[in-house]
mmCIF file of C-alpha atoms in Angstrom:
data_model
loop_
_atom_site.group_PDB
_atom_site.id
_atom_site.type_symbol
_atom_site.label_atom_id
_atom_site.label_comp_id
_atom_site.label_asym_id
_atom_site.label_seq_id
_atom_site.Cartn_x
_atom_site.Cartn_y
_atom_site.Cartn_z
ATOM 1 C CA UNK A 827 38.773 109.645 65.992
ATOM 2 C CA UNK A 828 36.162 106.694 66.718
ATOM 3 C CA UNK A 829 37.148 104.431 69.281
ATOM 4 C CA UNK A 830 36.831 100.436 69.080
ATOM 5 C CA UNK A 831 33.408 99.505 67.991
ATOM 6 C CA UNK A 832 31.585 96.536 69.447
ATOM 7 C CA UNK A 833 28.560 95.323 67.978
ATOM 8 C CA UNK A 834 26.001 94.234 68.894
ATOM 9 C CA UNK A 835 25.956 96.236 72.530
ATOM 10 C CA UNK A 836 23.734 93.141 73.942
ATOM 11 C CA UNK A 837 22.228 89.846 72.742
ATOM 12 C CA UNK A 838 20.111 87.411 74.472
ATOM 13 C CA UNK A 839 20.800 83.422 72.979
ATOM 14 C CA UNK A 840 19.576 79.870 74.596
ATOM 15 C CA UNK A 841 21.847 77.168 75.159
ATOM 16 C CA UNK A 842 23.217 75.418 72.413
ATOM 17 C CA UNK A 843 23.087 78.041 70.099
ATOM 18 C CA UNK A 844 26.125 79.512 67.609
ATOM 19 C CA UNK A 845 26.668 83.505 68.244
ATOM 20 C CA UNK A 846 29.245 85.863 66.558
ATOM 21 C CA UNK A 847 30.262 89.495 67.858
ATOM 22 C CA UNK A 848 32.285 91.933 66.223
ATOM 23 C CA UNK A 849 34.536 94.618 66.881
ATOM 24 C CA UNK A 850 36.310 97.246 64.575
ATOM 25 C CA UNK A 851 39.640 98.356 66.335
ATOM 26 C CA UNK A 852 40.426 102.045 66.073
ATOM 27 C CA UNK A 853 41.794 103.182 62.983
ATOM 28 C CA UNK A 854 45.840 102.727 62.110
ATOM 29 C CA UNK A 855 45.163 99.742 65.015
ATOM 30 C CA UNK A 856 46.875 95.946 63.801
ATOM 31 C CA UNK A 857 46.306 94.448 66.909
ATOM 32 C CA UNK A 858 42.809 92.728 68.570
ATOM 33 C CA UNK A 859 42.267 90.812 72.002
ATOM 34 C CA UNK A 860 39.342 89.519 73.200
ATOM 35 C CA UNK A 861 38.332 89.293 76.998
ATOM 36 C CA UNK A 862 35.307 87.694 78.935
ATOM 37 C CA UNK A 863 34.477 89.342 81.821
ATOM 38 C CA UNK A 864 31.885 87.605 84.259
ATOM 39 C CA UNK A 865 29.749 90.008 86.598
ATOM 40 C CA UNK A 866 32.656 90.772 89.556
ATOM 41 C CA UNK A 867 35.338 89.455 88.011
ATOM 42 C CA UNK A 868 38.356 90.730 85.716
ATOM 43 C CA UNK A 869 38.243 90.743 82.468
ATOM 44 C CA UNK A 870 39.658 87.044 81.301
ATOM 45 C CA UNK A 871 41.937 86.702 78.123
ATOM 46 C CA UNK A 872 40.685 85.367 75.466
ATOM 47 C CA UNK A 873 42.494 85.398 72.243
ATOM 48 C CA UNK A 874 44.967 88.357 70.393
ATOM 49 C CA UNK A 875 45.131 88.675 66.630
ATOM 50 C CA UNK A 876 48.046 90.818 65.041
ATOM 51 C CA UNK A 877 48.245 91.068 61.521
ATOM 52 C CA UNK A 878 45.296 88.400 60.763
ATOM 53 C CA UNK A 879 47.255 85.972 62.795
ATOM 54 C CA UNK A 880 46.662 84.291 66.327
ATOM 55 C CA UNK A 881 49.436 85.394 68.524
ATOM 56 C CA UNK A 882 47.716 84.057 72.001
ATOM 57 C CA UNK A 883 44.911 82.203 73.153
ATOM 58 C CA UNK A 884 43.830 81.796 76.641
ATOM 59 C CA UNK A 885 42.334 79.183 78.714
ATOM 60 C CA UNK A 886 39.045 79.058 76.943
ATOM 61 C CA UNK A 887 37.437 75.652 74.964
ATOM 62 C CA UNK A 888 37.516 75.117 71.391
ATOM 63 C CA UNK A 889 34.233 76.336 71.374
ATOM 64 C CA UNK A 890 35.314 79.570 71.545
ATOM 65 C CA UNK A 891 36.804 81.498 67.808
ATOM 66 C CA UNK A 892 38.224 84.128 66.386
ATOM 67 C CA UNK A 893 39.452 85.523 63.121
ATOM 68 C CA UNK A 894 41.095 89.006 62.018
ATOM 69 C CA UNK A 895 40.071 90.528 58.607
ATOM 70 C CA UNK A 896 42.346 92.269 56.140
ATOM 71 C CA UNK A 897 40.665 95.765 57.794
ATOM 72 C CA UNK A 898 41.981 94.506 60.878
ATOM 73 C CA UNK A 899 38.421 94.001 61.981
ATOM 74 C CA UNK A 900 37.763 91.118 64.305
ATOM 75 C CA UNK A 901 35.037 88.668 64.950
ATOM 76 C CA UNK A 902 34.836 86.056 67.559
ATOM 77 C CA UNK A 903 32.616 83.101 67.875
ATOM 78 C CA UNK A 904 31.096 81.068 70.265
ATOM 79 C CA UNK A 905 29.120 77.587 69.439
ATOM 80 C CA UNK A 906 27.002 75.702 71.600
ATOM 81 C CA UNK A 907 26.449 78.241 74.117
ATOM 82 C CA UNK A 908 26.425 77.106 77.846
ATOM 83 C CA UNK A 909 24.983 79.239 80.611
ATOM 84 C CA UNK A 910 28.076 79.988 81.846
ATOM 85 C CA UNK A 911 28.973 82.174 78.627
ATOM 86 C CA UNK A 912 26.573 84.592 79.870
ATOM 87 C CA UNK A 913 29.370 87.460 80.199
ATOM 88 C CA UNK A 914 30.858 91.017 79.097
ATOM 89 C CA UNK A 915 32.855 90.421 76.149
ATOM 90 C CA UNK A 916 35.449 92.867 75.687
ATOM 91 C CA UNK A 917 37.370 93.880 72.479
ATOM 92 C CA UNK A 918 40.678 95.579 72.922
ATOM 93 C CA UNK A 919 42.940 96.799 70.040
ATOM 94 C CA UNK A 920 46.306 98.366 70.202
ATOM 95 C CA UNK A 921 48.450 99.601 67.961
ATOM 96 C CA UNK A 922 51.110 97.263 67.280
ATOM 97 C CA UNK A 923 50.637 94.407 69.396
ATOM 98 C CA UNK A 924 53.551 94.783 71.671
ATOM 99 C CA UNK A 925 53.793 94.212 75.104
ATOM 100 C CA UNK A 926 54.619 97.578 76.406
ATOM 101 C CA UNK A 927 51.520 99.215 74.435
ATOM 102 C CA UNK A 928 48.099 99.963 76.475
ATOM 103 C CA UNK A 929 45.235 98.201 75.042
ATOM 104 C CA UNK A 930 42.091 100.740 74.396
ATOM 105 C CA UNK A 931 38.954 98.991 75.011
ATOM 106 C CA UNK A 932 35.450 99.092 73.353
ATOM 107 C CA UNK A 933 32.396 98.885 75.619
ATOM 108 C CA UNK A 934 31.804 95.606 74.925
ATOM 109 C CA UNK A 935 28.792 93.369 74.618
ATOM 110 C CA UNK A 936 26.725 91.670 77.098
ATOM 111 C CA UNK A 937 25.931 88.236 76.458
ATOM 112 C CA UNK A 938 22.879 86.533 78.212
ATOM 113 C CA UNK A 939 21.696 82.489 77.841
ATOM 114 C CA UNK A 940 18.860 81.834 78.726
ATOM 115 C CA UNK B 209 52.707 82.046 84.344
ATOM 116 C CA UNK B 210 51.740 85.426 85.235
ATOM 117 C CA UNK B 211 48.914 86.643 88.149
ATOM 118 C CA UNK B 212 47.270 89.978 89.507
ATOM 119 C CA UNK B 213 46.458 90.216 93.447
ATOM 120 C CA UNK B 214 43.695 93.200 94.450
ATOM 121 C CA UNK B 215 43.456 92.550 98.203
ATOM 122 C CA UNK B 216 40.604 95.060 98.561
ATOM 123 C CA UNK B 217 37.278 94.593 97.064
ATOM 124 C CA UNK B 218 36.437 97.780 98.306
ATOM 125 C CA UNK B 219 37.677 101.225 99.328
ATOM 126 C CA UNK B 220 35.901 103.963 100.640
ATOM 127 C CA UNK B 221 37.335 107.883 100.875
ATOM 128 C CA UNK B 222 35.929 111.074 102.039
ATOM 129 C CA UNK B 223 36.352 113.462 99.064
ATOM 130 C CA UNK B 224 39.275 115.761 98.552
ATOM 131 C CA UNK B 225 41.221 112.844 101.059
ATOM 132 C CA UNK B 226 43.796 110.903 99.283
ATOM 133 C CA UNK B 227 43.214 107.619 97.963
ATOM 134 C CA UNK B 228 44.971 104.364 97.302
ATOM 135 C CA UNK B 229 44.032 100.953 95.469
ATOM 136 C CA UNK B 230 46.136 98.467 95.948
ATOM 137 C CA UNK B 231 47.683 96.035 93.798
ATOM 138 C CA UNK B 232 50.653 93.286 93.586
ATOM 139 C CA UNK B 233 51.631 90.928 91.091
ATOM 140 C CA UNK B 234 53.631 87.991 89.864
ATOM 141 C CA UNK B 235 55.727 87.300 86.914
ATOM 142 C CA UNK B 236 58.388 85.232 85.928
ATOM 143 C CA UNK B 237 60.569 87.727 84.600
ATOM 144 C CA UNK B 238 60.178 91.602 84.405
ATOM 145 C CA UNK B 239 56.614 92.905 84.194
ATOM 146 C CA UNK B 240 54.581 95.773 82.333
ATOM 147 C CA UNK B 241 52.015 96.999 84.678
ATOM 148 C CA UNK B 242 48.236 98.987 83.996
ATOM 149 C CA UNK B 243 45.987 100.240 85.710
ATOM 150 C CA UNK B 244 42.693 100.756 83.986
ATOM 151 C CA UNK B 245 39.225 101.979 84.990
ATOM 152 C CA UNK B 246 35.565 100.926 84.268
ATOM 153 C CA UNK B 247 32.593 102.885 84.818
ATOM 154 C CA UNK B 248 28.994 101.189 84.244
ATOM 155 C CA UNK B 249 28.132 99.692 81.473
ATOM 156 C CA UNK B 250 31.166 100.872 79.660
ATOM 157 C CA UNK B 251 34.501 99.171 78.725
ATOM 158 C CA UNK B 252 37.515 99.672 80.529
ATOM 159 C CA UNK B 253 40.042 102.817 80.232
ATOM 160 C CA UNK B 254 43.599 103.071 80.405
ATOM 161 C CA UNK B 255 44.903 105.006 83.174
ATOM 162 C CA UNK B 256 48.740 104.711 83.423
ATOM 163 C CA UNK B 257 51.515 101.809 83.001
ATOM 164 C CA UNK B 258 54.736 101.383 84.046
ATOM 165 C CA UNK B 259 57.314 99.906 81.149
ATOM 166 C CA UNK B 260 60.654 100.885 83.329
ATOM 167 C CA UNK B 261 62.299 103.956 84.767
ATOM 168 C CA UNK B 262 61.211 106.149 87.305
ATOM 169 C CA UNK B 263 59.034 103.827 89.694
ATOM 170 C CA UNK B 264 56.741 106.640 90.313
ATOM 171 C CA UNK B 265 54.425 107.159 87.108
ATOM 172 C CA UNK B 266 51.716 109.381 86.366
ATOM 173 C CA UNK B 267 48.628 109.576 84.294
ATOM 174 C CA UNK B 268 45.164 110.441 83.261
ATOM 175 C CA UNK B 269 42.936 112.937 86.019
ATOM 176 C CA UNK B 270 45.712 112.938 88.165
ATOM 177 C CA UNK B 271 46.389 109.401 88.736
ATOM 178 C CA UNK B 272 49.806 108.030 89.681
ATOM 179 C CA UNK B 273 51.156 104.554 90.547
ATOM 180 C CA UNK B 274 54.058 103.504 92.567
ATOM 181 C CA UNK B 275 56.278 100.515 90.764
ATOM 182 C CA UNK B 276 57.820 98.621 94.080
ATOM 183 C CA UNK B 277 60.151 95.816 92.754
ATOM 184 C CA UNK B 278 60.781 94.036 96.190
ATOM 185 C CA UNK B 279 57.546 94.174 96.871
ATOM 186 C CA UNK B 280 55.809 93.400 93.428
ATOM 187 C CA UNK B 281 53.279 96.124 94.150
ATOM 188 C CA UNK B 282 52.115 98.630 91.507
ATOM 189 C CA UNK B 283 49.651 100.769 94.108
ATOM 190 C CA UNK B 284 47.294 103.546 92.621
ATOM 191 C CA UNK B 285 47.327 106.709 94.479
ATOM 192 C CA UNK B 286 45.761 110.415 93.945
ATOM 193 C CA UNK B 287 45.942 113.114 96.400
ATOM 194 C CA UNK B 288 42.814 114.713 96.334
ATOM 195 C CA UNK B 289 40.027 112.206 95.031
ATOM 196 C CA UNK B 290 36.926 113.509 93.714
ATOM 197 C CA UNK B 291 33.104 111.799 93.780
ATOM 198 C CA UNK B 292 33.610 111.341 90.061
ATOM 199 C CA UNK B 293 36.024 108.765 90.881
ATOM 200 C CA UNK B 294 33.441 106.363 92.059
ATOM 201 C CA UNK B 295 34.365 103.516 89.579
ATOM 202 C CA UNK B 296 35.787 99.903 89.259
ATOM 203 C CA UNK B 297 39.627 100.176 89.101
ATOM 204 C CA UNK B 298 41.644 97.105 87.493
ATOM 205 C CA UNK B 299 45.302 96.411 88.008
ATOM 206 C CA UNK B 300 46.716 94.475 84.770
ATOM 207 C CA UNK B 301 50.305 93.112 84.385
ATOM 208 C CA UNK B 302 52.091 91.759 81.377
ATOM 209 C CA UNK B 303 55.215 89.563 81.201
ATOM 210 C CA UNK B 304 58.108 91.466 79.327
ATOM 211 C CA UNK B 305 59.206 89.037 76.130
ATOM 212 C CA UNK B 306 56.831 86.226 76.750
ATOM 213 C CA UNK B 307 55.295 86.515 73.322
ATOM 214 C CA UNK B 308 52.131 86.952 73.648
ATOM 215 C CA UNK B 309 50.681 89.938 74.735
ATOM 216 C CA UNK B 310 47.859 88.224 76.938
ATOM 217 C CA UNK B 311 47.110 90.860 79.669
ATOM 218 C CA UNK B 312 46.197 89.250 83.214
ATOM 219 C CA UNK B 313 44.325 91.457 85.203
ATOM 220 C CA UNK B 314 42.845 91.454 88.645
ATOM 221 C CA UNK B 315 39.129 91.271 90.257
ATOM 222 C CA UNK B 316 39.021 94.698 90.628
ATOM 223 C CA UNK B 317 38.481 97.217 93.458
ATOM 224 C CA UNK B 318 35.488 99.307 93.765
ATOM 225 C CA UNK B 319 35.984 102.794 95.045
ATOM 226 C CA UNK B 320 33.699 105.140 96.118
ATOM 227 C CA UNK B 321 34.635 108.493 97.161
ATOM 228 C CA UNK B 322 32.088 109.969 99.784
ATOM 229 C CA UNK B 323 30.872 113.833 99.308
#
C-alpha cells in the first residue's frame, strides 16, 4: 500500500507570494495533520483535519490554511510568504484521529523564500 | 499545555554497544508517548508508543522505550546498535483526552553509531 503522498517534494517562492501543498493520506486514513519543521528543530503542529473538519490548530498566523476533501485529501496554504516560512512541511495521516494512534508521515516538502 | 525535553543533541556509540536517547516530558494529565525516526531528506517514522501497561515497550528494529511515571521520562534504548542507526530520533508526547490530537515533539537527538 502507498504511503502519504506529498506534493510537490520542493518549491522555491519570494516573499509575499500565495503557495499551496498537498498531501494524500494513506488509503482507509480520515485523519490529516500538518507540521513545520525548521532546519534543527522538531517538527511544529500545525493544524489536524478529521472527517473534513478542523479538530486543532496550532500556534501558527492566519496566514497559514488548511482544508480536507471528501477523499480525505488535504491541502494547506500559506499567503504572503515571509522568510521565515522557509521550512519542511510535514503531512501526517492516521487512521482515525485518536490520540492513542501513531501518525505515519509523508516525506514532506521543502519550502524555500527567497 | 503539553512539552517534550531531549537533553542531548547528540549521542555517539561504538557499534554493537548499547544505546540510549533520552527523553522527558510534561503533561497535564496522563500522556501518550512516540518515539519516531528521520533519516535525510525523508519524513519521520514511527518507532514505538506507549498508551498504558507494561512501562517497558518494544518496537520496530529492535527498539524499546522505558515509560518512567515519577520521572516523566520515556528513554529509547537498544542493546546492540548498528551503523544503520545513524539518524535523527524524535520523542513526541500527546495529552490523553485533551481533544485534539496535536502531537508536541522534541528537537531531536542525533545519533551516530561508530563502526
Amino acid at each position: 500500500d502507498a504511503g502519504v503522498t506529498q506534493s510537490p517534494t520542493h518549491l522555491i517562492k519570494t516573499r509575499g507570494q500565495q503557495v499551496t501543498l498537498r498531501c494524500s493520506p494513506i488509503s482507509g486514513h480520515k485523519s490529516v495533520s500538518w507540521y513545520q519543521q525548521v532546519l534543527g528543530q522538531g517538527p511544529q503542529f500545525i493544524f489536524q483535519y478529521y472527517e473534513k473538519e478542523e479538530r486543532g490548530r496550532g500556534n501558527f498566523p492566519d496566514r497559514f490554511s488548511a482544508r480536507q476533501f471528501p477523499n480525505y485529501s488535504s491541502e494547506l496554504n500559506v499567503n504572503a510568504l515571509l522568510l521565515g516560512d522557509s521550512a519542511l512541511y510535514l503531512c501526517a495521516s492516521s487512521l482515525m484521529g485518536q490520540g492513542n494512534q501513531p501518525q505515519h508521515f509523508g516525506d514532506g516538502t521543502r519550502l524555500s523564500i527567497l | 499545555a503539553q512539552s517534550v525535553a531531549q537533553p542531548e543533541d547528540q549521542v555517539n556509540v561504538a557499534e554493537g554497544n548499547p544505546l540510549t536517547v533520552k527523553c522527558t516530558y510534561s503533561v497535564s494529565g496522563n500522556p501518550y508517548l512516540f518515539w519516531y525516526v528521520q533519516y535525510p531528506n525523508r519524513g519521520l517514522q514511527f518507532l514505538l508508543k506507549y498508551i498504558t501497561g507494561d512501562n517497558l515497550v518494544k518496537g520496530s528494529y529492535g527498539f524499546e522505550a522505558e515509560f518512567n511515571k515519577s520521572q516523566t521520562s520515556f528513554h529509547l534504548k537498544k542493546p546492540s546498535a548498528l551503523v544503520s542507526d545513524s539518524a535523527l530520533y524524535f520523542c513526541a508526547v500527546r495529552e490523553r483526552g485533551a481533544g485534539s490530537y496535536q502531537l508536541t515533539f522534541g528537537k531531536g537527538t542525533k545519533l551516530s553509531v561508530i563502526p
